[in-house]
């Protein structure tokens, strides 16, 4: 009887493991608008391949990439499109402090993480795939 319960517990935990969505975190840390655009293209490509409801995606921006998420970003409309698909777009607060930026300087719909590099490390520890387009 105990073996049956143990087997049932194992079976249900393996079903849960299979049900977990894969996660992909994309790093943006340079000041090249072509890289920024390519990153948003990669988000769309991943969602098209897996189904946007079947994969978690977070774009983490830090360092020289901060311009991607400023109010005057040339990609503002593309950031809106990306957010509308369910992907997260997060700005590093350490970078903001270093560049003397406030949330008022940033695109209004984005999220924030205390440290972009730490966010990526933690996602990788959780099994997320890290991509740097």
Coordinates of C-alpha atoms in Angstrom, one line a residue:
X1 CA 0.0 0.0 0.0
X2 CA 2.8 2.5 0.9
X3 CA 4.6 1.6 -2.3
X4 CA 1.4 2.5 -4.2
X5 CA 1.2 5.8 -2.5
X6 CA 4.9 6.5 -3.2
X7 CA 4.5 5.6 -6.8
X8 CA 1.4 7.8 -7.1
X9 CA 3.4 10.7 -5.6
X10 CA 6.3 10.1 -8.0
X11 CA 3.9 10.0 -11.0
X12 CA 2.2 13.2 -10.0
X13 CA 5.5 15.0 -9.4
X14 CA 6.8 14.0 -12.8
X15 CA 3.5 15.2 -14.4
X16 CA 4.1 18.6 -12.6
X17 CA 7.6 18.7 -13.9
X18 CA 6.4 18.2 -17.4
X19 CA 3.8 20.8 -17.0
X20 CA 6.3 23.6 -16.1
X21 CA 6.8 26.1 -18.8
X22 CA 10.3 26.6 -20.1
X23 CA 11.8 30.0 -19.3
X24 CA 14.0 32.1 -21.5
X25 CA 15.8 35.3 -20.3
X26 CA 17.4 37.6 -22.9
X27 CA 20.2 39.9 -21.9
X28 CA 20.5 43.4 -23.4
X29 CA 23.6 45.2 -22.2
X30 CA 24.9 47.2 -25.1
X31 CA 24.0 50.5 -26.7
X32 CA 23.3 49.2 -30.3
X33 CA 19.7 49.7 -31.4
X34 CA 20.1 46.9 -33.9
X35 CA 20.8 44.5 -31.0
X36 CA 17.7 45.9 -29.2
X37 CA 15.6 45.2 -32.3
X38 CA 17.1 41.8 -32.7
X39 CA 16.3 40.9 -29.1
X40 CA 12.6 41.8 -29.6
X41 CA 12.6 39.7 -32.8
X42 CA 14.0 36.8 -30.9
X43 CA 11.2 37.1 -28.3
X44 CA 8.6 37.0 -31.1
X45 CA 10.4 34.0 -32.8
X46 CA 10.5 32.0 -29.5
X47 CA 6.8 32.7 -28.9
X48 CA 5.9 31.7 -32.4
X49 CA 7.9 28.4 -32.0
X50 CA 6.6 27.4 -28.6
X51 CA 3.3 29.3 -28.4
X52 CA 3.3 32.5 -26.3
X53 CA 1.3 30.9 -23.5
X54 CA 3.7 27.9 -23.3
X55 CA 7.0 29.8 -22.6
X56 CA 8.0 32.4 -20.0
X57 CA 10.2 35.2 -21.4
X58 CA 12.0 38.0 -19.7
X59 CA 14.1 40.7 -21.4
X60 CA 16.6 42.0 -18.8
X61 CA 18.2 45.3 -19.7
X62 CA 21.3 46.8 -17.9
X63 CA 24.4 48.8 -18.4
X64 CA 24.8 50.4 -21.8
X65 CA 21.4 48.8 -22.9
X66 CA 19.5 51.3 -20.7
X67 CA 18.7 53.5 -23.8
X68 CA 16.4 50.7 -25.0
X69 CA 14.0 51.4 -22.2
X70 CA 14.2 55.2 -21.9
X71 CA 11.1 57.3 -22.7
X72 CA 12.7 58.4 -26.0
X73 CA 13.6 54.9 -27.1
X74 CA 13.3 54.4 -30.9
X75 CA 11.7 51.0 -30.1
X76 CA 8.9 52.3 -27.8
X77 CA 6.1 50.8 -30.0
X78 CA 8.0 47.5 -30.3
X79 CA 8.3 47.4 -26.5
X80 CA 4.6 47.8 -26.2
X81 CA 4.0 45.0 -28.7
X82 CA 6.4 42.7 -26.7
X83 CA 4.7 43.5 -23.4
X84 CA 1.3 42.8 -25.0
X85 CA 2.4 39.3 -25.8
X86 CA 3.0 38.5 -22.1
X87 CA 6.8 38.8 -22.2
X88 CA 8.4 40.7 -19.3
X89 CA 10.7 43.6 -20.0
X90 CA 12.8 44.5 -16.9
X91 CA 15.2 47.4 -16.2
X92 CA 18.1 47.1 -13.8
X93 CA 17.8 49.6 -10.9
X94 CA 21.6 49.4 -10.3
X95 CA 22.1 50.7 -13.8
X96 CA 19.5 53.4 -13.2
X97 CA 21.3 54.6 -10.1
X98 CA 24.7 54.6 -11.8
X99 CA 23.3 56.6 -14.8
X100 CA 21.2 58.9 -12.5
X101 CA 18.0 57.7 -14.1
X102 CA 14.6 57.7 -12.4
X103 CA 11.5 55.8 -13.3
X104 CA 10.2 59.0 -14.8
X105 CA 13.0 58.7 -17.3
X106 CA 12.0 55.2 -18.3
X107 CA 9.3 53.8 -20.6
X108 CA 6.2 53.6 -18.3
X109 CA 5.1 50.0 -18.8
X110 CA 8.3 48.1 -18.0
X111 CA 9.2 46.2 -14.8
X112 CA 12.2 46.7 -12.6
X113 CA 14.8 44.3 -11.0
X114 CA 17.3 45.4 -8.3
X115 CA 20.3 44.0 -10.3
X116 CA 20.1 42.8 -13.9
X117 CA 23.0 40.5 -13.7
X118 CA 21.7 38.9 -10.5
X119 CA 18.2 38.5 -12.1
X120 CA 19.9 36.6 -15.0
X121 CA 22.0 34.4 -12.6
X122 CA 18.9 33.5 -10.6
X123 CA 16.8 32.7 -13.6
X124 CA 19.6 30.4 -14.9
X125 CA 19.7 28.7 -11.5
X126 CA 16.0 28.0 -11.9
X127 CA 16.7 26.3 -15.3
X128 CA 15.9 29.2 -17.6
X129 CA 17.8 29.4 -20.9
X130 CA 20.0 32.6 -21.1
X131 CA 20.3 34.2 -24.5
X132 CA 22.3 37.3 -25.5
X133 CA 21.3 38.3 -29.0

